[in-house]
Structures are given as structure tokens and as C-alpha cells.
Short mmCIF file of C-alpha atoms and ligand atoms in Angstrom, two decimals:
data_model
loop_
_atom_site.label_atom_id
_atom_site.label_comp_id
_atom_site.label_asym_id
_atom_site.label_seq_id
_atom_site.Cartn_x
_atom_site.Cartn_y
_atom_site.Cartn_z
CA MET S 1327 2.59 -10.11 -31.19
CA SER S 1328 4.72 -13.25 -30.73
CA GLU S 1329 7.82 -11.10 -31.38
CA THR S 1330 6.85 -8.81 -28.49
CA VAL S 1331 6.42 -11.86 -26.27
CA SER S 1332 9.89 -13.21 -26.93
CA THR S 1333 11.57 -9.78 -26.72
CA SER S 1334 10.05 -8.86 -23.41
CA GLN S 1335 10.59 -12.30 -21.96
CA SER S 1336 14.21 -12.37 -22.99
CA LEU S 1337 14.68 -9.14 -21.01
CA GLY S 1338 13.14 -10.83 -17.98
CA GLN S 1339 10.07 -8.65 -18.28
CA LYS S 1340 6.60 -9.76 -17.39
CA ARG S 1341 3.42 -7.99 -18.34
CA LEU S 1342 1.12 -6.65 -15.64
CA HIS S 1343 -2.44 -5.52 -16.31
CA ILE S 1344 -4.32 -3.79 -13.50
CA LYS S 1345 -8.01 -3.02 -13.72
CA THR S 1346 -9.17 -0.54 -11.10
CA TYR S 1347 -12.73 -0.19 -9.85
CA GLY S 1348 -14.15 2.36 -7.42
CA CYS S 1349 -12.64 5.31 -5.64
CA GLN S 1350 -9.45 7.35 -5.89
CA MET S 1351 -7.97 5.37 -3.02
CA ASN S 1352 -8.09 2.33 -5.25
CA VAL S 1353 -6.37 4.32 -8.02
CA TYR S 1354 -3.58 5.13 -5.55
CA ASP S 1355 -3.37 1.50 -4.40
CA SER S 1356 -3.15 0.28 -8.02
CA GLU S 1357 -0.24 2.61 -8.69
CA ARG S 1358 1.48 1.39 -5.54
CA MET S 1359 0.90 -2.26 -6.51
CA ALA S 1360 2.66 -1.52 -9.80
CA ASP S 1361 5.52 0.07 -7.81
CA VAL S 1362 5.77 -3.05 -5.62
CA LEU S 1363 5.88 -5.34 -8.65
CA ARG S 1364 8.24 -3.29 -10.86
CA PRO S 1365 11.44 -4.61 -9.21
CA LEU S 1366 10.27 -8.13 -10.13
CA GLY S 1367 10.34 -7.20 -13.82
CA TYR S 1368 6.65 -6.42 -14.26
CA VAL S 1369 5.86 -3.73 -16.81
CA MET S 1370 2.40 -2.25 -17.20
CA SER S 1371 0.32 -3.42 -20.14
CA ASP S 1372 -3.03 -2.20 -21.45
CA ALA S 1373 -3.80 -5.62 -22.90
CA PRO S 1374 -5.20 -8.13 -20.39
CA GLU S 1375 -5.15 -10.87 -23.05
CA ASP S 1376 -1.34 -10.85 -23.12
CA ALA S 1377 -0.70 -10.21 -19.44
CA ASP S 1378 1.28 -12.59 -17.25
CA LEU S 1379 -0.43 -11.16 -14.19
CA VAL S 1380 -3.87 -9.56 -14.11
CA LEU S 1381 -4.82 -7.71 -10.94
CA LEU S 1382 -8.43 -6.71 -10.38
CA ASN S 1383 -8.46 -3.95 -7.78
CA THR S 1384 -12.06 -4.15 -6.66
CA CYS S 1385 -14.75 -2.03 -5.01
CA HIS S 1386 -17.40 -3.32 -2.61
CA ILE S 1387 -19.32 -0.10 -2.00
CA ARG S 1388 -22.38 -1.00 -4.07
CA GLU S 1389 -23.71 -4.36 -5.17
CA LYS S 1390 -23.19 -3.62 -8.89
CA ALA S 1391 -19.52 -2.78 -8.34
CA ALA S 1392 -18.93 -6.07 -6.51
CA GLU S 1393 -20.83 -8.19 -9.06
CA LYS S 1394 -18.83 -6.75 -11.97
CA VAL S 1395 -15.78 -8.51 -10.58
CA TYR S 1396 -17.25 -11.97 -11.06
CA SER S 1397 -18.16 -11.32 -14.70
CA GLU S 1398 -14.68 -9.90 -15.32
CA ILE S 1399 -13.12 -13.05 -13.84
CA GLY S 1400 -15.18 -15.10 -16.31
CA ARG S 1401 -13.83 -13.06 -19.22
CA LEU S 1402 -10.27 -13.36 -17.94
CA LYS S 1403 -10.58 -17.13 -17.62
CA GLU S 1404 -11.36 -17.31 -21.37
CA MET S 1405 -8.46 -14.97 -22.19
CA ARG S 1406 -6.15 -17.15 -20.15
CA GLU S 1407 -7.23 -20.29 -22.01
CA ASP S 1408 -6.61 -18.50 -25.35
CA LYS S 1409 -3.23 -17.23 -24.19
CA GLU S 1410 -2.11 -20.64 -23.05
CA ALA S 1411 -3.44 -22.27 -26.26
CA ARG S 1412 -1.37 -19.92 -28.45
CA GLY S 1413 1.76 -20.65 -26.40
CA GLY S 1414 1.74 -17.25 -24.72
CA GLY S 1415 2.51 -18.67 -21.30
CA ARG S 1416 0.51 -18.59 -18.11
CA MET S 1417 -1.66 -15.82 -16.75
CA THR S 1418 -2.02 -15.38 -13.01
CA ILE S 1419 -5.34 -13.84 -11.94
CA ALA S 1420 -5.34 -11.94 -8.67
CA VAL S 1421 -8.21 -10.14 -6.93
CA ALA S 1422 -7.23 -7.23 -4.70
CA GLY S 1423 -9.13 -4.43 -2.96
CA CYS S 1424 -12.32 -4.32 -0.94
CA VAL S 1425 -14.18 -7.28 -2.51
CA ALA S 1426 -11.10 -9.36 -1.75
CA GLN S 1427 -11.25 -8.15 1.84
CA ALA S 1428 -14.98 -8.68 2.28
CA GLU S 1429 -15.55 -11.84 0.24
CA GLY S 1430 -12.14 -13.54 0.05
CA ALA S 1431 -13.36 -17.03 0.90
CA GLU S 1432 -16.41 -16.65 -1.36
CA ILE S 1433 -14.18 -15.63 -4.29
CA MET S 1434 -12.01 -18.70 -3.75
CA ASN S 1435 -15.13 -20.92 -3.82
CA ARG S 1436 -17.14 -19.16 -6.50
CA ALA S 1437 -14.28 -18.39 -8.90
CA PRO S 1438 -11.77 -21.24 -9.18
CA ALA S 1439 -9.97 -19.30 -11.95
CA VAL S 1440 -8.63 -16.89 -9.32
CA ASP S 1441 -5.11 -17.72 -8.16
CA LEU S 1442 -4.65 -15.12 -5.48
CA VAL S 1443 -6.81 -12.95 -3.25
CA VAL S 1444 -5.18 -10.02 -1.49
CA GLY S 1445 -6.86 -7.37 0.65
CA PRO S 1446 -6.05 -3.63 0.70
CA GLN S 1447 -3.80 -3.94 3.76
CA ALA S 1448 -1.64 -6.76 2.42
CA TYR S 1449 -0.60 -5.74 -1.10
CA HIS S 1450 2.95 -4.83 -0.06
CA GLN S 1451 3.36 -8.63 0.29
CA LEU S 1452 2.53 -9.20 -3.41
CA PRO S 1453 6.03 -10.32 -4.50
CA GLU S 1454 6.12 -13.03 -1.88
CA LEU S 1455 2.51 -14.02 -2.49
CA ILE S 1456 3.00 -14.28 -6.25
CA ALA S 1457 6.10 -16.38 -5.79
CA ARG S 1458 4.05 -18.77 -3.66
CA THR S 1459 1.09 -18.83 -6.05
CA THR S 1460 2.34 -21.29 -8.58
CA ARG S 1461 -0.38 -22.01 -11.03
CA ALA S 1462 1.62 -24.86 -12.48
CA ARG S 1463 1.35 -26.64 -9.16
CA GLY S 1464 -2.31 -25.74 -8.91
CA GLU S 1465 -1.76 -23.73 -5.74
CA ARG S 1466 -4.13 -20.93 -4.92
CA LEU S 1467 -3.66 -18.45 -2.14
CA MET S 1468 -5.65 -16.12 0.03
CA ALA S 1469 -3.42 -13.60 1.82
CA ASP S 1470 -3.98 -13.28 5.50
CA PHE S 1471 -5.38 -9.90 6.25
CA ALA S 1472 -3.29 -8.88 9.25
CA ALA S 1473 -3.06 -5.09 8.93
CA ASP S 1474 0.65 -4.73 9.45
CA GLU S 1475 2.51 -1.62 8.47
CA LYS S 1476 1.87 -1.61 4.73
CA PHE S 1477 3.17 1.90 4.17
CA ASP S 1478 6.50 1.14 5.92
CA LYS S 1479 7.09 -1.67 3.47
CA LEU S 1480 6.10 -0.05 0.17
CA PRO S 1481 8.98 1.10 -2.06
CA VAL S 1482 9.77 4.78 -1.50
CA GLU S 1483 10.08 5.38 -5.24
CA ARG S 1484 6.87 6.00 -7.14
CA GLU S 1485 6.46 6.19 -10.87
CA VAL S 1486 4.58 9.33 -11.82
CA SER S 1487 2.56 9.72 -14.98
CA GLY S 1488 2.10 13.48 -15.12
CA PRO S 1489 1.96 16.62 -13.01
CA THR S 1490 -0.86 15.41 -10.72
CA ALA S 1491 -0.78 12.60 -8.17
CA PHE S 1492 -2.81 11.03 -5.38
CA LEU S 1493 -1.27 10.52 -1.97
CA THR S 1494 -3.07 8.40 0.63
CA VAL S 1495 -2.64 9.89 4.12
CA GLN S 1496 -5.44 8.19 6.02
CA GLU S 1497 -7.32 4.92 5.78
CA GLY S 1498 -10.39 3.39 7.35
CA CYS S 1499 -13.46 4.79 9.00
CA ASP S 1500 -14.96 4.80 12.49
CA LYS S 1501 -18.19 6.53 11.51
CA PHE S 1502 -20.32 3.49 10.74
CA CYS S 1503 -22.96 5.10 8.54
CA THR S 1504 -25.65 2.42 8.46
CA PHE S 1505 -25.51 1.94 4.66
CA CYS S 1506 -21.74 1.67 4.26
CA VAL S 1507 -19.27 -1.22 4.10
CA VAL S 1508 -16.10 0.88 4.44
CA PRO S 1509 -15.65 0.44 8.22
CA TYR S 1510 -15.77 -3.32 7.61
CA THR S 1511 -13.60 -3.50 4.47
CA ARG S 1512 -11.01 -0.82 5.30
CA GLY S 1513 -11.05 -1.14 9.10
CA ALA S 1514 -10.59 1.51 11.79
CA GLU S 1515 -9.40 5.07 11.11
CA TRP S 1516 -5.64 5.20 10.88
CA SER S 1517 -3.27 7.97 9.72
CA ARG S 1518 0.23 7.82 8.28
CA PRO S 1519 3.02 9.65 10.12
CA VAL S 1520 3.64 13.19 8.89
CA ALA S 1521 7.34 12.60 8.05
CA GLN S 1522 6.48 9.65 5.78
CA ILE S 1523 3.89 11.71 3.90
CA MET S 1524 6.28 14.67 3.55
CA ASP S 1525 8.93 12.37 2.15
CA GLU S 1526 6.54 10.91 -0.43
CA ALA S 1527 5.32 14.40 -1.38
CA ARG S 1528 8.88 15.75 -1.80
CA ARG S 1529 9.78 12.85 -4.04
CA LEU S 1530 6.67 13.49 -6.14
CA ALA S 1531 7.52 17.20 -6.42
CA ASP S 1532 11.09 16.30 -7.46
CA LYS S 1533 9.58 14.26 -10.29
CA GLY S 1534 7.54 17.20 -11.55
CA VAL S 1535 4.26 16.72 -9.71
CA ARG S 1536 2.63 20.13 -9.21
CA GLU S 1537 -0.70 19.07 -7.72
CA ILE S 1538 -1.38 16.44 -5.07
CA THR S 1539 -4.68 15.18 -3.78
CA LEU S 1540 -4.48 13.87 -0.23
CA LEU S 1541 -6.69 10.83 0.11
CA GLY S 1542 -8.50 9.18 2.97
CA GLN S 1543 -11.90 7.59 3.54
CA ASN S 1544 -12.20 10.30 6.18
CA VAL S 1545 -9.29 12.47 5.25
CA ASN S 1546 -10.18 15.36 7.54
CA ALA S 1547 -10.01 13.01 10.55
CA PHE S 1548 -6.26 12.83 9.79
CA ASN S 1549 -4.26 12.70 13.03
CA GLY S 1550 -0.89 11.26 11.97
CA ALA S 1551 2.03 11.56 14.36
CA ASP S 1552 4.40 14.50 13.90
CA LYS S 1553 8.15 14.42 14.60
CA SER S 1554 7.64 14.64 18.35
CA GLY S 1555 5.10 11.82 18.27
CA ALA S 1556 2.18 14.19 18.95
CA GLU S 1557 -1.01 14.00 16.86
CA SER S 1558 -1.05 16.39 13.93
CA THR S 1559 -4.09 17.65 12.02
CA LEU S 1560 -4.94 17.88 8.35
CA SER S 1561 -4.56 21.67 8.37
CA ARG S 1562 -1.04 21.42 9.83
CA LEU S 1563 -0.13 18.75 7.31
CA ILE S 1564 -1.38 20.95 4.45
CA GLU S 1565 0.60 23.91 5.80
CA ALA S 1566 3.79 21.80 5.85
CA LEU S 1567 3.13 20.44 2.34
CA ALA S 1568 2.56 23.96 1.05
CA GLY S 1569 6.21 24.66 1.94
CA ILE S 1570 7.49 22.07 -0.54
CA ASN S 1571 9.09 23.72 -3.53
CA GLY S 1572 7.18 23.02 -6.74
CA LEU S 1573 4.04 21.73 -5.07
CA ASP S 1574 1.65 24.46 -6.15
CA ARG S 1575 -1.73 22.83 -5.65
CA ILE S 1576 -3.10 20.77 -2.79
CA ARG S 1577 -6.50 19.07 -2.56
CA TYR S 1578 -7.98 16.59 -0.13
CA THR S 1579 -10.85 14.13 -0.29
CA THR S 1580 -13.16 12.71 1.14
CA SER S 1581 -14.21 14.71 4.17
CA HIS S 1582 -16.89 14.13 6.77
CA PRO S 1583 -18.82 17.24 7.85
CA ASN S 1584 -18.23 16.47 11.54
CA ASP S 1585 -14.43 16.50 11.14
CA MET S 1586 -14.36 19.90 9.42
CA GLY S 1587 -12.54 21.80 12.21
CA ASP S 1588 -12.14 25.59 12.41
CA ASP S 1589 -8.41 25.25 11.67
CA LEU S 1590 -9.13 23.42 8.42
CA ILE S 1591 -11.72 26.01 7.41
CA GLN S 1592 -9.19 28.75 8.16
CA ALA S 1593 -6.60 26.94 6.02
CA HIS S 1594 -8.86 27.62 3.02
CA ALA S 1595 -8.45 31.33 3.72
CA ASP S 1596 -4.73 31.28 4.54
CA ILE S 1597 -3.03 28.73 2.27
CA PRO S 1598 -3.04 29.78 -1.40
CA GLN S 1599 -1.94 26.31 -2.53
CA LEU S 1600 -5.12 24.80 -1.11
CA MET S 1601 -7.54 24.65 -4.03
CA PRO S 1602 -10.96 26.30 -3.60
CA TYR S 1603 -12.93 23.12 -4.09
CA LEU S 1604 -14.34 20.93 -1.33
CA HIS S 1605 -15.97 17.54 -1.59
CA LEU S 1606 -18.21 17.33 1.47
CA PRO S 1607 -20.77 14.53 1.27
CA VAL S 1608 -24.11 15.05 3.00
CA GLN S 1609 -26.00 11.99 1.62
CA SER S 1610 -29.50 13.35 2.37
CA GLY S 1611 -31.27 16.61 3.17
CA SER S 1612 -33.80 14.97 5.49
CA ASN S 1613 -33.01 14.93 9.19
CA LYS S 1614 -35.07 11.77 9.62
CA ILE S 1615 -32.98 9.96 6.99
CA LEU S 1616 -29.70 11.43 8.29
CA ARG S 1617 -30.55 10.01 11.73
CA ALA S 1618 -31.35 6.60 10.26
CA MET S 1619 -28.07 6.77 8.32
CA ASN S 1620 -26.19 7.50 11.59
CA ARG S 1621 -24.57 10.51 9.93
CA LYS S 1622 -24.42 12.41 13.25
CA HIS S 1623 -25.07 15.78 11.58
CA THR S 1624 -28.26 17.54 10.56
CA ARG S 1625 -29.20 19.42 7.39
CA GLU S 1626 -29.02 22.66 9.42
CA SER S 1627 -25.53 21.94 10.80
CA TYR S 1628 -24.33 21.07 7.27
CA ILE S 1629 -25.76 24.24 5.72
CA GLU S 1630 -24.31 26.32 8.54
CA LEU S 1631 -20.91 24.64 8.06
CA ILE S 1632 -20.91 25.53 4.37
CA ALA S 1633 -21.74 29.14 5.21
CA ARG S 1634 -18.63 29.24 7.47
CA ILE S 1635 -16.47 27.66 4.76
CA LYS S 1636 -17.69 30.17 2.16
CA ALA S 1637 -17.12 33.03 4.60
CA ALA S 1638 -13.48 31.91 4.94
CA ASN S 1639 -13.04 31.65 1.15
CA PRO S 1640 -15.88 32.98 -1.04
CA ASP S 1641 -14.28 31.42 -4.11
CA ILE S 1642 -14.79 27.90 -2.80
CA ALA S 1643 -17.02 25.55 -4.77
CA MET S 1644 -18.84 22.66 -3.18
CA SER S 1645 -19.16 19.08 -4.25
CA GLY S 1646 -21.07 16.32 -2.48
CA ASP S 1647 -22.37 12.75 -2.40
CA PHE S 1648 -26.06 11.83 -2.29
CA ILE S 1649 -27.92 8.59 -1.76
CA VAL S 1650 -31.53 8.33 -2.91
CA GLY S 1651 -33.94 5.55 -1.95
CA PHE S 1652 -32.52 4.89 1.51
CA PRO S 1653 -35.01 2.75 3.52
CA ASP S 1654 -38.14 4.68 4.48
CA GLU S 1655 -37.28 7.70 2.30
CA THR S 1656 -40.62 9.34 1.47
CA ASP S 1657 -41.37 11.90 -1.25
CA LYS S 1658 -41.12 14.56 1.46
CA ASP S 1659 -37.66 13.32 2.57
CA PHE S 1660 -36.51 13.37 -1.04
CA GLU S 1661 -37.92 16.88 -1.48
CA ASP S 1662 -35.85 17.93 1.58
CA THR S 1663 -32.75 16.68 -0.24
CA MET S 1664 -33.67 18.62 -3.38
CA ASP S 1665 -34.27 21.69 -1.24
CA LEU S 1666 -30.84 21.35 0.40
CA ILE S 1667 -29.23 21.08 -3.04
CA ARG S 1668 -31.02 24.27 -4.13
CA GLN S 1669 -29.73 26.07 -1.04
CA VAL S 1670 -26.12 24.90 -1.29
CA GLU S 1671 -25.68 25.22 -5.09
CA TYR S 1672 -23.14 22.54 -5.92
CA ALA S 1673 -20.44 22.85 -8.55
CA SER S 1674 -20.53 19.07 -8.92
CA ALA S 1675 -21.78 15.99 -7.06
CA PHE S 1676 -21.91 12.21 -7.09
CA SER S 1677 -25.28 10.59 -6.58
CA PHE S 1678 -26.21 6.99 -6.06
CA LYS S 1679 -29.25 4.82 -5.71
CA TYR S 1680 -29.16 3.13 -2.30
CA SER S 1681 -27.63 -0.32 -2.60
CA LYS S 1682 -28.38 -2.86 0.09
CA ARG S 1683 -25.09 -4.19 1.45
CA PRO S 1684 -25.14 -7.45 3.41
CA GLY S 1685 -24.04 -7.04 7.02
CA THR S 1686 -24.79 -3.30 7.25
CA PRO S 1687 -27.58 -2.15 9.62
CA ALA S 1688 -29.58 -0.48 6.82
CA ALA S 1689 -29.90 -3.79 4.96
CA ALA S 1690 -32.25 -5.00 7.70
CA MET S 1691 -34.28 -1.79 7.94
CA PRO S 1692 -37.97 -1.86 7.05
CA GLY S 1693 -39.34 0.32 4.24
CA GLN S 1694 -36.93 -0.59 1.46
CA VAL S 1695 -37.82 1.78 -1.39
CA ASP S 1696 -39.22 0.53 -4.70
CA ASP S 1697 -36.54 0.45 -7.38
CA LYS S 1698 -38.59 2.47 -9.89
CA VAL S 1699 -39.23 5.21 -7.34
CA ALA S 1700 -35.50 5.35 -6.50
CA ASP S 1701 -34.68 5.52 -10.23
CA GLU S 1702 -37.02 8.48 -10.71
CA ARG S 1703 -35.59 10.30 -7.70
CA LEU S 1704 -32.05 9.73 -8.91
CA LYS S 1705 -32.94 11.10 -12.34
CA ALA S 1706 -34.53 14.23 -10.86
CA LEU S 1707 -31.62 14.81 -8.49
CA GLN S 1708 -29.04 14.38 -11.23
CA ALA S 1709 -30.92 16.79 -13.51
CA LEU S 1710 -30.79 19.44 -10.76
CA ILE S 1711 -27.08 18.84 -10.14
CA ILE S 1712 -26.32 19.11 -13.87
CA GLU S 1713 -28.23 22.39 -13.97
CA GLN S 1714 -26.14 23.75 -11.07
CA GLN S 1715 -22.92 22.40 -12.54
CA GLN S 1716 -23.60 24.15 -15.84
CA ALA S 1717 -24.56 27.37 -14.04
CA PHE S 1718 -21.27 27.31 -12.11
CA LYS S 1719 -19.30 26.77 -15.31
CA ALA S 1720 -21.26 29.48 -17.14
CA GLY S 1721 -20.16 31.89 -14.39
CA LEU S 1722 -16.55 31.25 -15.44
CA ILE S 1723 -17.05 32.44 -19.03
CA GLY S 1724 -15.01 35.57 -19.62
CA ARG S 1725 -12.90 34.94 -16.50
CA THR S 1726 -9.17 34.22 -16.63
CA ILE S 1727 -8.31 31.27 -14.43
CA ASP S 1728 -5.16 29.28 -13.63
CA VAL S 1729 -4.98 25.98 -15.46
CA LEU S 1730 -2.53 23.16 -14.77
CA PHE S 1731 -1.96 21.46 -18.13
CA ASP S 1732 -1.57 17.72 -17.67
CA LYS S 1733 -2.14 16.05 -21.03
CA ARG S 1734 -2.34 16.47 -24.79
CA GLY S 1735 -5.70 16.80 -26.49
CA ARG S 1736 -6.95 15.08 -29.65
CA HIS S 1737 -5.73 17.74 -32.05
CA ASN S 1738 -2.04 18.09 -32.57
CA GLU S 1739 -1.25 21.00 -30.32
CA GLN S 1740 -4.29 21.00 -28.07
CA GLY S 1741 -3.60 20.84 -24.33
CA ILE S 1742 -5.95 19.64 -21.59
CA GLY S 1743 -5.64 20.93 -18.07
CA ARG S 1744 -7.42 21.31 -14.76
CA SER S 1745 -9.15 24.33 -13.37
CA PRO S 1746 -8.89 25.10 -9.63
CA TRP S 1747 -12.39 23.53 -9.38
CA LEU S 1748 -11.38 20.31 -11.15
CA HIS S 1749 -12.93 21.03 -14.54
CA SER S 1750 -11.15 19.81 -17.64
CA VAL S 1751 -10.06 22.84 -19.66
CA PHE S 1752 -9.22 22.49 -23.36
CA ALA S 1753 -6.98 25.05 -25.07
CA GLU S 1754 -5.42 25.14 -28.54
CA ASP S 1755 -1.63 25.44 -28.88
CA ALA S 1756 -1.14 24.43 -25.25
CA ALA S 1757 0.41 20.96 -25.63
CA HIS S 1758 3.86 22.40 -24.92
CA LEU S 1759 2.63 23.69 -21.54
CA ILE S 1760 2.13 20.28 -19.92
CA GLY S 1761 3.32 20.47 -16.30
CA GLN S 1762 2.82 24.25 -16.13
CA ILE S 1763 0.15 26.39 -14.50
CA VAL S 1764 -0.86 29.21 -16.83
CA PRO S 1765 -3.68 31.75 -17.02
CA VAL S 1766 -6.41 30.80 -19.47
CA LYS S 1767 -9.42 32.85 -20.52
CA ILE S 1768 -12.60 30.75 -20.49
CA VAL S 1769 -14.56 31.29 -23.70
CA ALA S 1770 -17.11 28.45 -23.93
CA LEU S 1771 -18.70 25.48 -22.15
CA GLY S 1772 -18.60 21.81 -23.05
CA ASN S 1773 -20.77 19.13 -21.40
CA ASN S 1774 -18.09 18.12 -18.95
CA SER S 1775 -15.45 20.67 -19.72
CA LEU S 1776 -14.50 24.27 -20.41
CA GLN S 1777 -12.98 25.73 -23.55
CA GLY S 1778 -10.25 28.27 -22.95
CA GLU S 1779 -7.78 30.50 -24.79
CA LEU S 1780 -4.23 31.16 -23.75
CA ILE S 1781 -3.42 34.77 -22.92
CA LYS S 1782 -0.70 35.10 -25.54
CA GLU S 1783 1.38 37.77 -23.89
CA LEU S 1784 1.53 35.76 -20.64
CA VAL S 1785 2.63 32.42 -22.06
N1 LIG K 735 -16.38 8.80 3.62
C1 LIG K 735 -17.15 9.46 2.70
C2 LIG K 735 -18.36 10.11 3.38
O1 LIG K 735 -18.44 10.20 4.56
O2 LIG K 735 -19.28 10.50 2.72
C3 LIG K 735 -17.57 8.62 1.51
C4 LIG K 735 -17.00 7.28 1.25
S1 LIG K 735 -17.89 6.20 0.19
C5 LIG K 735 -16.55 5.32 -0.47
C6 LIG K 735 -18.39 7.12 -1.22
C7 LIG K 735 -19.87 7.29 -1.37
O3 LIG K 735 -20.48 6.09 -1.73
C8 LIG K 735 -20.60 7.72 -0.12
O4 LIG K 735 -20.44 9.07 0.16
C9 LIG K 735 -22.02 7.33 -0.43
O5 LIG K 735 -22.69 8.40 -1.08
C10 LIG K 735 -21.85 6.18 -1.42
N2 LIG K 735 -22.29 4.92 -0.79
C11 LIG K 735 -21.73 4.26 0.23
N3 LIG K 735 -22.43 3.15 0.53
C12 LIG K 735 -23.49 3.12 -0.31
C13 LIG K 735 -24.61 2.25 -0.49
N4 LIG K 735 -24.78 1.19 0.29
N5 LIG K 735 -25.47 2.53 -1.47
C14 LIG K 735 -25.33 3.61 -2.27
N6 LIG K 735 -24.30 4.47 -2.15
C15 LIG K 735 -23.39 4.24 -1.18
FE1 LIG K 736 -18.80 5.12 4.82
FE2 LIG K 736 -19.89 6.92 6.45
FE3 LIG K 736 -17.37 6.15 6.81
FE4 LIG K 736 -18.02 7.68 4.70
S1 LIG K 736 -18.19 8.26 6.86
S2 LIG K 736 -16.71 5.85 4.69
S3 LIG K 736 -20.02 6.90 4.17
S4 LIG K 736 -19.16 4.88 7.04
#
């Protein structure tokens, strides 16, 4: 180990370890933080204990996610002491992401081991901030959170790690669901200009990326400026991206039902590169709870919306988000949610127990639901979703579907890829197909995956 230390240091390299919590937008931000730091000589490392800089890219959405950060800081503090004791040099500990944004001052007080706190809008300033955070001088720093033009200042070059990539096109949220911290941690809805996104997408395609997922807290509210300065839409952006050579698959997430315009629904019929999979959170199937959540849609409008989407593209599979145990949720309200799930038939879904977030309107609502009751509801809901998920996958057995192979499997020549509906597909003798989209016959189901066979004459 000491040999590695001296070799990398003699080359002017420093080791960077990033731990990412939460959503795909954080995954994107972590990759971009690595891009920002690469010119300073930072190379990625899987080993926090040897890192010169550890970045925790945090999530504030639920209490558990936020609390994890403090226990991780405790572990890192011990690793740092060990590293310094064995002459491995200093370790800077930085907290980025939404906990940094929401609780910056509290982190500085509660966790003296942290050297630097940087919110999601300020990470393009990391080189300057790190230079100013000199642990030797005992200086600690909290970046100011002025939301200046982060995307204008990020390096245009991105390192890619395979044929799929995330691309953030929109940030923030103006919806103010009563349970959610996002409007407070990520700020108002804001979209990147179309030309900047096109440039990033072209560069990704040039590096072999075949599938991009457009990201935004409310991605379908995208209204970035086009060349003439006029507001564009997500459907127009997707149409333009579909014209990029090599970019064969486009996805977008996460959408709000109220921003699902007719043009975007039509895009699912007209643009073959747009994958037939839509993540469209509903949160609850009870109109009473939806009102209390300030979702601004009803169960009927959601079900009707899905009918229109499926009419445009019958192959489309639905995914969603659900919260159980929201204040004042009765057995009947929960049953309404189960009933909605039965009607929609999801191919997958994320479900959460309501978590009380300080400062959100729901935190002060009467009728907070007993934890045990919420646990039972979550279990029942997840069992139903698993049933539907398995049924959807079972329907694929015997079908030949396009798979984008993106990594090697455990066995020597096994390849793992992605179905159009985001399943992992395993196939023997497919490791040489990484980066390619090939037809695969589905022959069996795994718990979270599909088993496929290559169609020999087509490969
Ligand atoms: N913008 C998306 C939407 O409108 O649904 C979702 C963004 S949020 C990062 C992801 C999911 O976290 C939400 O859809 C919701 O189900 C869940 N979530 C947000 N706040 C929560 C809370 N306080 N407790 C439990 N789950 C929560
Ligand atoms: Fe949160 Fe609602 Fe905005 Fe989604 S739409 S990010 S759940 S406030």
C-alpha cells in the first residue's frame, strides 16, 4: 500500500473517494464533481481509508438518508486518524449535496471533522474551495450558496464509464408537495439551454454512449431556451437529441403528472429512440391524501392520463413512487392506493414510508400515522408491486427484445445489459457485445432480472 502512495504522489496524483446517496441527480452530480477535480490531479479511488479527499454527496429527502451522513462522518474521522498515524498524509472531508444545502451550519457545528460543506449549486467552485480549505491551518469552510451558473462553469469534457449516461437538463421544483424538501434544497425550477445540452449529448455519443437518461426533479417541466431564446419543451429536446448519430436510446425522469403535455405523450408514439418506460409518481390513490399532499392532480386524472399514454404507445410500461403513512391516511385511503395500483399495473415502483421533514407543511399536520401501521401498509404495497413486476417480466418470456449490453457478468463471457423497460438482462457469451444493442430471446426470470439467449444468427 505504501508503494502505491509514493507512486501516485510522485505523479502529482491525489486520491478522491466519492460516496453518493439518494437519487440519479446526485449520481450525475458526483460524476461532474469528479470531472471538476480531475484537472487538479484527483483520481477516483474505491478506498475511503486511503483517500486524500472524501466527498459525501448527500440526500435530504427522508430522515434516515440525512442521518446516515452523520454516522458516515464519524467513520471517516477514525479512518483519517489511522491514515495520518500511518504517515499516509491528510484526508479532507467534504459534505456536498442536499444535506449540505439544508443543514450546512448544523453540519459545521455538529461534525467538527468536516472541512468543507458545499451545496448542489456550488460544486463547480470545488477547486477554489479545496485550495482555501487548508486542514493544516485548521480552516474549515462553508461555500456560499449563491446559485450562479454552475453548468456554464463545469468542464465540457466528461469521463464516461460505459454505454449509458445521465444528463441533467432541469433542476429544482416549484410544486411544493407538502411532504417534500426538494423545493427548499434544490430551489426553483430551472432548465439548461438546449444548445448546452445538445453539446453535452454529442460529446457523450462521441465517447460511445448509446443511451442517455435526461434528469430533472421535474424533468417534464423542462423549458430551456432554444437558439432563438424562445422556451423549448421536453418533447422538442428529445426530438433534437434523437437526431444525434449513435444515440439510440433516450429516457427521462422524474416527471410530474401535471406536466405531461400532449406533445410529450405523442413523442412516445413518434420517436423510436424514446424508450417505452415512464416513471410517473402518483404518491397516493386517495383524493383526500392527494389534496393534503398538494399534488394538484386526482386519482381519476392520473388514471386517465395513463390511458392516454398507453393509447399513444401500447408497449409503454409504467413505474411510480408511493408514500404510505402520510398524516391522516386511513385504512380506506390506503385501500384506494392499492386499488389504483391494481388498475394501473406497474412494471416497477418505488415506495416509501412517510418521513416527517422539518420545515415542510406536512410535518405540522395532525394525524401522524403510527409507525407499525405504516410498516404494515408498506409491506402490503410492496408485495403487490412485486407481484405486478414479476407478472410484467413473465410476459416477456419467449419474446425477443433489444438489449443494450453495458457490463460483464460474473462468469467469464457472460454479458449484462438493459431491456427497453430497464430490466437487467443476463446472457451467456455476450461479454464481447458491450456497447451494442442486440436482440435477445428471454428464456427465464430472476428476482430482479431476466435471463436471455442471444439469437446466434443475428449476432
Ligand atoms: N419530483 C418527483 C415527483 O413529483 O414525484 C419526485 C422527487 S423525490 C426526490 C422522490 C420521491 O421521494 C418522491 O416521489 C416521494 O415518493 C419520495 N419522498 C419525498 N419526500 C418524502 C418524504 N417526506 N417521506 C417519504 N417519501 C418522500
Ligand atoms: Fe418534491 Fe413534489 Fe417537487 Fe416532486 S413535485 S420534487 S415530490 S415537491
